[in-house]
């Protein structure tokens, strides 16, 4: 034993007091209780690990295993015999495993297990302290998947580590949040790009809102990762002890619900949880389940809206738009079901249905209408579709099946989907090489606008309806439209104005040089039978002056 503990020969006397003085103060009671139990029960082996003071001053874990060797006539133990082993390395490994079980490997932050324990402790305290308040902030990063997909998982992991460091630095007492209160703040990574912050012993909701607002700013600042400058905003859901239920999983669920509401309403913001959101989520889940069956149940249909030349108003093409007629809810807006289809993985099947239906309809129109048929068919693509590995082959098959020329198909993508996404741009290049026309939809609403045109293989742009609607109300928007049309003309890009609802808007857009128009003034989205009748009955519009 002297050798294990590093003491010189004769330094330790075989007396109980000597050994008790070597035992760590926190282990003395455990040692004594275990020894007493052994002395009472002759059949048990005395086996226990305790910390002993090494000659160097450090503590060493020693495993004792033995039993009573000699007893007096009265049954009193006279001598213990056994072995002592240095188990310090084993204990260190056990501690490492315990730490690993509670720590996120990538960021070294506490993990979900720890956060759940902390929330449970906060809930228990709330039950006995009516004036006690806490809050949970659930964070998800808005562009993380795009960073991972375009720059690779190594850069994505580096981003997560930098996010963790910013959280730690921001939440450390005495740093940037010092003025936000004396309450404790703990951050954890609970999976993927999801982080949770617990604010303990706050004064009320305003403290949580203040911290969330500061985190929006701190986490939105650019990150430099392996030579790449990346900006990734965060959406935050806030739940406070005032508005949540009495178990940790429900607290996290409610914070998660609020976070998704922040994403739904525009991202890069925080939303305070309201119990009414639970019923909305339940409704969303029900809608998702119905959406998964909608194609099989033939509830989806494709309608068509005409595009006309400006100023002559000759038919320039039609755009295919998907509609969902729910058997109970009635017409469900694409604004609601398209994002849901992307989120639940239905978008690929839905997109294929729209593309194939549109191509077959185009072929039918050519047969039925001959020279008066629309010269092109436009179909919208989502980011999820653009990232599907089989998209190019699917487009090729749809064209072949309808005996349709690639130039007769126009695929529309929004600028925010296409810009700064290498995989999407590669897909667009392949489609363009096939001969398919590409159009940039909702132009002017993304973050790159004119600057992204030289990066994308598009042949036309569609000016967003929000600009057209403000044409006669805002000089600023008029100037933007004029600048866009000039740049498009310089780059030899076609131009389409969306959302034309009045004769005046059609006249103004034509006067500024816009080539085509689309909107309720010309025709609403309609079933194919109605479209055929509209084309056949259409007379040249009175010239607009």
Coordinates of C-alpha atoms in Angstrom, one line a residue:
X1 CA 0.0 0.0 0.0
X2 CA 2.9 2.4 0.8
X3 CA 4.2 1.7 -2.7
X4 CA 0.9 2.4 -4.3
X5 CA 0.5 5.7 -2.5
X6 CA 4.2 6.7 -2.9
X7 CA 5.1 6.8 0.8
X8 CA 8.6 5.7 2.0
X9 CA 8.9 2.5 4.0
X10 CA 7.7 2.9 7.6
X11 CA 5.8 6.1 6.9
X12 CA 2.4 4.4 7.4
X13 CA 1.6 2.5 10.5
X14 CA -0.9 -0.3 10.4
X15 CA -3.5 1.5 12.6
X16 CA -7.0 2.4 11.7
X17 CA -6.5 6.0 12.6
X18 CA -3.7 6.2 10.1
X19 CA -5.9 4.9 7.2
X20 CA -8.8 7.1 8.2
X21 CA -6.6 10.2 7.9
X22 CA -5.7 9.1 4.4
X23 CA -9.3 8.7 3.2
X24 CA -10.9 11.6 1.3
X25 CA -13.3 13.5 3.7
X26 CA -16.2 12.8 1.3
X27 CA -15.5 9.0 1.4
X28 CA -15.0 8.5 5.2
X29 CA -18.7 8.0 6.0
X30 CA -19.1 5.6 3.1
X31 CA -16.0 3.6 4.3
X32 CA -17.2 3.4 7.9
X33 CA -20.7 2.3 6.9
X34 CA -19.5 -0.4 4.5
X35 CA -17.0 -1.7 7.2
X36 CA -19.7 -1.9 9.8
X37 CA -22.0 -3.7 7.5
X38 CA -19.3 -6.3 6.8
X39 CA -18.5 -6.8 10.4
X40 CA -22.2 -7.5 11.2
X41 CA -22.6 -10.0 8.3
X42 CA -19.8 -12.6 8.3
X43 CA -20.7 -13.9 4.8
X44 CA -20.2 -10.7 2.9
X45 CA -17.0 -9.6 1.3
X46 CA -15.9 -6.1 2.1
X47 CA -15.4 -4.5 -1.3
X48 CA -15.3 -0.7 -1.8
X49 CA -13.4 1.9 -3.8
X50 CA -12.4 5.1 -1.9
X51 CA -10.0 8.0 -2.6
X52 CA -6.7 8.0 -0.6
X53 CA -4.2 10.8 -0.3
X54 CA -1.0 10.1 -2.3
X55 CA 2.3 11.2 -0.9
X56 CA 2.4 13.8 -3.7
X57 CA -0.9 15.3 -2.3
X58 CA -3.2 14.1 -5.1
X59 CA -6.1 11.7 -4.5
X60 CA -5.9 8.2 -5.8
X61 CA -8.8 5.7 -6.2
X62 CA -8.0 2.4 -4.4
X63 CA -10.2 -0.7 -4.5
X64 CA -10.3 -2.7 -1.3
X65 CA -11.5 -6.3 -1.4
X66 CA -11.3 -8.6 1.6
X67 CA -13.0 -10.2 4.6
X68 CA -12.6 -10.8 8.3
X69 CA -9.7 -13.3 8.7
X70 CA -9.6 -13.8 12.5
X71 CA -12.3 -13.4 15.2
X72 CA -12.2 -13.7 18.9
X73 CA -14.1 -16.2 20.9
X74 CA -16.8 -13.6 21.4
X75 CA -16.9 -13.1 17.6
X76 CA -15.1 -9.8 17.5
X77 CA -13.1 -9.2 14.3
X78 CA -9.4 -9.2 15.1
X79 CA -7.9 -8.9 11.6
X80 CA -9.0 -8.2 8.0
X81 CA -7.2 -9.8 5.1
X82 CA -7.5 -8.9 1.4
X83 CA -6.0 -6.9 -1.4
X84 CA -5.8 -3.3 -2.4
X85 CA -5.6 -2.2 -6.1
X86 CA -5.0 1.1 -7.8
X87 CA -8.1 1.7 -9.9
X88 CA -7.4 5.4 -10.7
X89 CA -7.2 4.8 -14.4
X90 CA -10.5 2.9 -14.4
X91 CA -12.2 5.6 -12.4
X92 CA -10.8 8.3 -14.7
X93 CA -12.3 6.3 -17.7
X94 CA -15.6 6.0 -15.9
X95 CA -15.7 9.7 -15.3
X96 CA -14.9 10.3 -19.0
X97 CA -17.8 8.1 -20.0
X98 CA -20.1 9.9 -17.6
X99 CA -19.0 13.2 -18.9
X100 CA -19.4 12.0 -22.5
X101 CA -22.9 10.8 -21.8
X102 CA -23.8 14.4 -20.7
X103 CA -21.7 16.4 -23.2
X104 CA -22.1 17.0 -26.9
X105 CA -19.0 15.6 -28.6
X106 CA -18.8 18.3 -31.3
X107 CA -19.3 21.5 -29.3
X108 CA -18.5 20.4 -25.8
X109 CA -21.7 22.0 -24.6
X110 CA -24.1 20.1 -22.3
X111 CA -26.4 17.8 -24.2
X112 CA -30.1 17.1 -24.2
X113 CA -29.8 14.8 -21.1
X114 CA -28.4 17.6 -19.0
X115 CA -30.9 20.2 -20.3
X116 CA -33.8 17.9 -19.5
X117 CA -32.4 17.5 -15.9
X118 CA -32.1 21.2 -15.5
X119 CA -35.6 21.9 -16.7
X120 CA -36.9 19.2 -14.3
X121 CA -35.1 20.9 -11.5
X122 CA -36.6 24.3 -12.5
X123 CA -40.1 22.8 -12.7
X124 CA -39.6 21.3 -9.2
X125 CA -38.5 24.6 -7.8
X126 CA -41.5 26.4 -9.4
X127 CA -43.8 24.0 -7.6
X128 CA -42.5 25.1 -4.2
X129 CA -41.6 28.8 -5.0
X130 CA -44.6 30.6 -6.5
X131 CA -42.5 33.7 -7.3
X132 CA -39.8 31.7 -9.2
X133 CA -39.7 32.0 -13.0
X134 CA -37.6 30.5 -15.7
X135 CA -37.5 30.5 -19.5
X136 CA -36.3 28.1 -22.2
X137 CA -35.1 29.4 -25.6
X138 CA -35.2 26.9 -28.5
X139 CA -32.9 27.9 -31.4
X140 CA -32.7 26.6 -34.9
X141 CA -30.4 28.0 -37.6
X142 CA -32.1 29.1 -40.8
X143 CA -29.5 28.3 -43.4
X144 CA -27.6 25.5 -41.7
X145 CA -28.7 22.7 -44.1
X146 CA -27.8 24.9 -47.1
X147 CA -24.3 25.5 -45.6
X148 CA -23.9 21.7 -45.0
X149 CA -25.1 20.8 -48.4
X150 CA -23.1 23.4 -50.4
X151 CA -19.8 23.7 -48.3
X152 CA -19.7 20.2 -46.8
X153 CA -20.1 18.7 -43.3
X154 CA -16.6 19.8 -42.2
X155 CA -17.6 23.5 -42.6
X156 CA -21.0 22.7 -41.1
X157 CA -19.4 21.2 -38.0
X158 CA -17.1 24.2 -37.8
X159 CA -20.2 26.5 -37.9
X160 CA -21.8 24.6 -35.0
X161 CA -18.6 24.9 -32.9
X162 CA -18.5 28.7 -33.5
X163 CA -22.2 29.0 -32.7
X164 CA -21.5 27.2 -29.4
X165 CA -18.6 29.5 -28.6
X166 CA -20.7 32.5 -29.2
X167 CA -23.4 31.2 -27.0
X168 CA -20.9 30.5 -24.2
X169 CA -19.3 33.9 -24.5
X170 CA -22.6 35.7 -24.6
X171 CA -24.1 33.9 -21.7
X172 CA -21.0 34.0 -19.4
X173 CA -21.6 36.2 -16.3
X174 CA -20.0 39.5 -16.6
X175 CA -19.8 39.5 -20.4
X176 CA -22.2 40.9 -23.0
X177 CA -25.4 40.0 -21.1
X178 CA -24.2 41.2 -17.7
X179 CA -26.8 44.0 -17.7
X180 CA -29.6 41.5 -18.4
X181 CA -29.9 40.3 -14.9
X182 CA -28.4 38.2 -12.2
X183 CA -30.1 35.0 -13.4
X184 CA -28.2 31.9 -14.5
X185 CA -28.0 31.0 -18.2
X186 CA -27.0 27.6 -19.5
X187 CA -26.7 26.6 -23.2
X188 CA -27.0 23.1 -24.6
X189 CA -26.9 21.5 -28.0
X190 CA -29.7 19.0 -28.3
X191 CA -29.2 17.8 -31.8
X192 CA -28.4 18.9 -35.4
X193 CA -28.4 22.7 -35.5
X194 CA -30.8 22.9 -32.5
X195 CA -29.6 24.7 -29.4
X196 CA -31.4 25.4 -26.1
X197 CA -30.8 28.0 -23.5
X198 CA -32.2 27.8 -20.0
X199 CA -32.7 31.1 -18.2
X200 CA -33.0 30.4 -14.5
X201 CA -34.6 32.6 -11.8
X202 CA -35.6 35.4 -14.2
X203 CA -37.8 38.3 -13.2
X204 CA -40.4 37.7 -15.9
X205 CA -41.0 37.3 -19.7
X206 CA -39.2 40.6 -20.5
X207 CA -35.8 39.1 -19.4
X208 CA -36.3 36.2 -21.8
X209 CA -37.3 38.5 -24.6
X210 CA -34.3 40.7 -24.0
X211 CA -31.9 37.8 -24.1
X212 CA -33.5 36.4 -27.2
X213 CA -33.2 39.8 -29.0
X214 CA -29.5 40.0 -28.1
X215 CA -28.9 36.4 -29.3
X216 CA -30.5 37.2 -32.7
X217 CA -27.9 39.9 -33.2
X218 CA -24.9 38.0 -31.8
X219 CA -25.6 34.8 -33.8
X220 CA -26.4 36.6 -37.1
X221 CA -23.0 38.2 -37.4
X222 CA -20.9 36.6 -40.2
X223 CA -18.8 33.5 -39.6
X224 CA -15.5 32.8 -41.3
X225 CA -15.2 29.1 -41.9
X226 CA -12.3 27.6 -43.9
X227 CA -12.0 30.7 -46.0
X228 CA -15.8 31.0 -46.5
X229 CA -17.8 33.9 -45.1
X230 CA -21.1 32.5 -43.9
X231 CA -24.1 34.3 -42.5
X232 CA -26.8 32.2 -40.8
X233 CA -29.7 33.8 -38.9
X234 CA -31.5 32.1 -36.1
X235 CA -35.1 31.5 -35.3
X236 CA -35.9 31.4 -31.6
X237 CA -38.9 30.0 -29.7
X238 CA -39.4 31.2 -26.2
X239 CA -41.4 29.4 -23.5
X240 CA -41.6 30.7 -19.9
X241 CA -42.7 29.0 -16.7
X242 CA -45.9 31.1 -17.0
X243 CA -47.2 29.4 -20.1
X244 CA -45.9 25.9 -20.1
X245 CA -46.8 22.5 -18.7
X246 CA -45.3 20.6 -15.8
X247 CA -42.8 18.2 -17.4
X248 CA -39.5 18.8 -19.2
X249 CA -40.5 17.2 -22.5
X250 CA -43.5 19.4 -22.8
X251 CA -41.4 22.5 -22.1
X252 CA -39.1 21.6 -24.9
X253 CA -42.0 20.7 -27.2
X254 CA -43.7 24.1 -26.5
X255 CA -40.4 26.0 -27.1
X256 CA -40.0 24.0 -30.4
X257 CA -43.5 24.9 -31.5
X258 CA -42.7 28.6 -30.9
X259 CA -39.5 28.2 -32.8
X260 CA -41.3 26.8 -35.9
X261 CA -43.8 29.7 -35.6
X262 CA -40.8 32.0 -35.8
X263 CA -39.6 30.2 -39.0
X264 CA -43.1 30.2 -40.5
X265 CA -43.5 34.0 -40.0
X266 CA -40.3 35.0 -41.6
X267 CA -37.3 33.5 -39.8
X268 CA -34.5 35.5 -38.0
X269 CA -36.9 36.4 -35.2
X270 CA -38.2 35.2 -31.8
X271 CA -41.7 34.1 -31.0
X272 CA -43.1 33.8 -27.4
X273 CA -45.1 30.6 -27.0
X274 CA -48.8 30.8 -26.7
X275 CA -50.8 27.7 -25.6
X276 CA -53.1 28.3 -28.6
X277 CA -50.1 27.2 -30.8
X278 CA -50.6 23.6 -29.6
X279 CA -53.9 23.3 -31.4
X280 CA -52.4 24.9 -34.5
X281 CA -49.7 22.3 -34.4
X282 CA -52.2 19.5 -34.0
X283 CA -54.1 20.9 -37.0
X284 CA -50.8 21.0 -39.0
X285 CA -50.1 17.4 -38.2
X286 CA -53.6 16.4 -39.3
X287 CA -53.1 18.4 -42.5
X288 CA -49.7 16.7 -43.1
X289 CA -51.3 13.3 -42.7
X290 CA -54.0 14.3 -45.2
X291 CA -51.4 15.7 -47.6
X292 CA -49.5 12.3 -47.7
X293 CA -52.7 10.7 -49.0
X294 CA -53.9 13.6 -51.3
X295 CA -52.1 12.3 -54.5
X296 CA -53.4 8.8 -54.1
X297 CA -56.9 10.1 -53.4
X298 CA -56.8 12.3 -56.6
X299 CA -57.4 15.5 -54.5
X300 CA -54.6 17.3 -56.3
X301 CA -55.2 19.0 -59.6
X302 CA -53.3 21.3 -62.0
X303 CA -54.8 24.6 -63.2
X304 CA -53.3 26.9 -65.9
X305 CA -52.9 30.7 -66.0
X306 CA -52.1 32.4 -69.3
X307 CA -49.2 34.6 -70.1
X308 CA -49.6 37.3 -72.8
X309 CA -47.3 39.4 -74.9
X310 CA -47.2 43.1 -74.1
X311 CA -48.6 45.3 -75.6
X312 CA -50.3 43.1 -78.3
X313 CA -51.8 40.6 -75.8
X314 CA -51.1 37.6 -78.0
X315 CA -51.0 34.3 -76.0
X316 CA -47.3 33.7 -75.0
X317 CA -47.7 30.6 -72.9
X318 CA -49.4 29.2 -69.8
X319 CA -48.2 28.4 -66.3
X320 CA -49.1 25.2 -64.5
X321 CA -50.2 25.7 -60.8
X322 CA -51.1 23.0 -58.4
X323 CA -54.3 23.2 -56.3
X324 CA -55.5 20.9 -53.5
X325 CA -59.2 20.4 -53.0
X326 CA -59.5 18.8 -49.5
X327 CA -62.7 16.7 -49.0
X328 CA -63.4 18.4 -45.7
X329 CA -61.4 21.6 -45.6
X330 CA -62.1 22.6 -49.1
X331 CA -59.5 24.5 -51.1
X332 CA -56.2 24.5 -49.3
X333 CA -53.9 27.4 -50.2
X334 CA -50.5 26.5 -51.9
X335 CA -49.0 28.9 -49.4
X336 CA -49.9 26.4 -46.7
X337 CA -49.4 23.0 -48.4
X338 CA -46.3 23.6 -50.5
X339 CA -44.0 24.3 -47.5
X340 CA -45.6 21.4 -45.7
X341 CA -44.9 19.2 -48.7
X342 CA -41.3 20.2 -48.6
X343 CA -41.0 19.6 -44.8
X344 CA -42.6 16.2 -44.8
X345 CA -40.9 14.9 -47.9
X346 CA -43.9 14.8 -50.3
X347 CA -42.7 17.6 -52.6
X348 CA -40.8 15.2 -54.9
X349 CA -43.9 13.2 -55.7
X350 CA -46.0 16.3 -55.9
X351 CA -43.6 18.0 -58.2
X352 CA -43.4 15.0 -60.5
X353 CA -47.2 14.9 -60.7
X354 CA -47.4 18.6 -61.7
X355 CA -44.6 18.3 -64.2
X356 CA -45.9 15.2 -65.9
X357 CA -49.5 16.5 -65.9
X358 CA -48.4 19.8 -67.3
X359 CA -46.4 18.2 -70.1
X360 CA -49.3 15.9 -71.1
X361 CA -51.7 18.9 -71.0
X362 CA -49.4 20.8 -73.3
X363 CA -49.4 17.9 -75.8
X364 CA -53.2 17.8 -75.6
X365 CA -53.5 21.5 -76.3
X366 CA -51.2 21.2 -79.3
X367 CA -53.5 18.4 -80.7
X368 CA -56.8 20.2 -79.9
X369 CA -55.9 23.8 -80.7
X370 CA -53.2 23.6 -83.4
X371 CA -51.7 27.0 -84.2
X372 CA -53.7 28.8 -81.5
X373 CA -52.3 26.5 -78.7
X374 CA -49.9 28.2 -76.2
X375 CA -46.3 28.0 -77.4
X376 CA -44.8 27.1 -73.9
X377 CA -45.7 25.6 -70.6
X378 CA -44.2 27.0 -67.3
X379 CA -43.8 24.8 -64.2
X380 CA -42.5 25.9 -60.8
X381 CA -39.7 24.0 -59.0
X382 CA -39.0 24.1 -55.3
X383 CA -35.5 23.9 -53.7
X384 CA -36.3 20.3 -52.6
X385 CA -37.0 19.3 -56.2
X386 CA -33.9 21.0 -57.4
X387 CA -31.9 19.0 -55.0
X388 CA -33.4 15.7 -56.0
X389 CA -30.7 13.7 -57.8
X390 CA -33.1 12.3 -60.4
X391 CA -34.7 15.7 -61.4
X392 CA -32.9 16.0 -64.7
X393 CA -33.9 12.5 -65.8
X394 CA -37.4 13.1 -64.6
X395 CA -37.7 16.2 -66.8
X396 CA -36.2 14.4 -69.7
X397 CA -38.7 11.5 -69.3
X398 CA -41.7 13.9 -69.0
X399 CA -40.7 15.7 -72.2
X400 CA -40.2 12.4 -74.1
X401 CA -43.5 11.0 -72.9
X402 CA -45.4 14.1 -74.1
X403 CA -43.4 14.3 -77.3
X404 CA -42.5 17.8 -76.3
X405 CA -39.5 19.9 -77.3
X406 CA -37.3 21.0 -74.4
X407 CA -37.5 24.7 -75.5
X408 CA -41.3 24.5 -75.0
X409 CA -40.9 23.9 -71.3
X410 CA -40.1 26.8 -68.9
X411 CA -39.0 25.8 -65.4
X412 CA -39.4 28.6 -62.8
X413 CA -37.2 28.9 -59.7
X414 CA -37.1 31.7 -57.2
X415 CA -33.8 33.7 -56.9
X416 CA -33.5 32.9 -53.1
X417 CA -33.5 29.2 -54.0
X418 CA -30.9 29.4 -56.8
X419 CA -28.4 31.9 -55.5
X420 CA -25.3 30.7 -53.6
X421 CA -26.3 27.0 -53.8
X422 CA -23.7 25.2 -55.9
X423 CA -25.7 22.0 -56.1
X424 CA -28.8 23.8 -57.4
X425 CA -26.7 25.8 -59.9
X426 CA -25.2 22.6 -61.2
X427 CA -28.7 21.1 -61.7
X428 CA -29.8 24.3 -63.5
X429 CA -26.8 24.1 -65.8
X430 CA -27.7 20.6 -66.8
X431 CA -31.3 21.5 -67.5
X432 CA -30.2 24.5 -69.6
X433 CA -27.8 22.3 -71.5
X434 CA -30.8 20.0 -72.3
X435 CA -32.5 23.0 -73.9
X436 CA -35.1 23.7 -71.2
X437 CA -35.8 27.4 -70.6
X438 CA -35.2 28.7 -67.1
X439 CA -37.0 31.6 -65.5
X440 CA -36.2 33.5 -62.3
X441 CA -39.5 33.8 -60.4
X442 CA -40.5 36.4 -57.9
X443 CA -37.5 38.5 -59.0
X444 CA -36.6 41.3 -56.6
X445 CA -37.7 39.6 -53.4
X446 CA -34.5 37.7 -52.7
X447 CA -31.2 38.9 -51.2
X448 CA -29.2 39.0 -54.3
X449 CA -31.5 40.3 -57.1
X450 CA -29.6 41.9 -60.0
X451 CA -26.2 40.7 -58.6
X452 CA -27.1 37.0 -59.1
X453 CA -28.2 37.2 -62.7
X454 CA -24.7 36.6 -64.1
X455 CA -24.4 33.4 -61.9
X456 CA -27.6 31.7 -63.1
X457 CA -28.3 30.1 -66.5
X458 CA -31.7 31.8 -66.8
X459 CA -33.3 33.1 -70.0
X460 CA -36.0 35.3 -68.4
X461 CA -37.1 36.9 -65.2
X462 CA -40.5 37.4 -63.6
X463 CA -40.9 40.7 -61.8
X464 CA -42.7 40.0 -58.5
X465 CA -46.3 41.1 -58.1
X466 CA -45.4 43.2 -55.0
X467 CA -43.5 45.6 -57.3
X468 CA -46.2 45.7 -60.0
X469 CA -48.9 46.4 -57.4
X470 CA -46.9 49.5 -56.2
X471 CA -46.1 50.7 -59.7
X472 CA -48.5 53.7 -59.5
X473 CA -48.1 54.3 -55.8
X474 CA -44.3 54.3 -55.2
X475 CA -41.7 56.1 -57.3
X476 CA -39.1 53.9 -55.6
X477 CA -40.6 50.7 -57.0
X478 CA -41.1 52.3 -60.4
X479 CA -37.4 53.1 -60.5
X480 CA -36.5 49.6 -59.4
X481 CA -38.7 48.1 -62.2
X482 CA -37.1 50.4 -64.8
X483 CA -33.6 49.5 -63.7
X484 CA -34.5 45.8 -63.7
X485 CA -35.9 46.0 -67.3
X486 CA -32.8 47.9 -68.5
X487 CA -30.4 45.3 -67.0
X488 CA -32.5 42.4 -68.4
X489 CA -32.4 44.0 -71.9
X490 CA -28.6 44.4 -71.6
X491 CA -28.3 40.7 -70.7
X492 CA -30.8 39.7 -73.4
X493 CA -33.2 38.2 -70.8
X494 CA -36.9 38.0 -71.4
X495 CA -39.1 39.8 -68.9
X496 CA -42.5 38.9 -67.4
X497 CA -44.6 41.1 -65.1
X498 CA -46.6 39.1 -62.5
X499 CA -49.8 40.2 -60.8
X500 CA -51.2 42.6 -63.4
X501 CA -54.7 43.3 -62.2
X502 CA -55.6 46.5 -64.1
X503 CA -55.4 47.9 -67.6
X504 CA -53.3 50.7 -66.3
X505 CA -50.7 48.3 -65.0
X506 CA -50.6 46.5 -68.3
X507 CA -50.1 49.7 -70.2
X508 CA -47.4 51.0 -67.9
X509 CA -45.4 47.7 -67.9
X510 CA -45.6 47.6 -71.7
X511 CA -44.5 51.3 -72.0
X512 CA -41.4 50.5 -69.8
X513 CA -40.4 47.7 -72.1
X514 CA -41.7 44.6 -70.3
X515 CA -42.2 41.8 -72.8
X516 CA -44.9 39.7 -71.2
X517 CA -47.6 40.0 -68.5
X518 CA -49.5 37.6 -66.3
X519 CA -52.4 38.3 -63.8
X520 CA -56.1 38.4 -63.2
X521 CA -56.5 41.2 -65.7
X522 CA -55.7 38.7 -68.5
X523 CA -57.0 35.5 -67.0
X524 CA -57.2 33.6 -63.7
X525 CA -55.8 30.1 -63.2
X526 CA -58.3 27.7 -64.8
X527 CA -59.0 24.1 -65.5
X528 CA -57.7 22.8 -68.8
X529 CA -61.3 22.6 -70.2
X530 CA -61.9 26.2 -69.3
X531 CA -58.5 27.2 -70.7
X532 CA -59.4 25.6 -74.1
X533 CA -62.7 27.5 -74.1
X534 CA -61.0 30.8 -73.1
X535 CA -58.5 30.4 -76.0
X536 CA -61.2 29.5 -78.5
X537 CA -63.5 32.3 -77.5
X538 CA -60.9 34.9 -77.1
X539 CA -61.2 38.0 -79.3
X540 CA -58.3 40.5 -79.8
X541 CA -58.5 42.8 -76.8
X542 CA -59.2 46.5 -77.5
X543 CA -55.9 48.2 -77.9
X544 CA -54.9 49.8 -74.6
X545 CA -53.7 53.4 -75.1

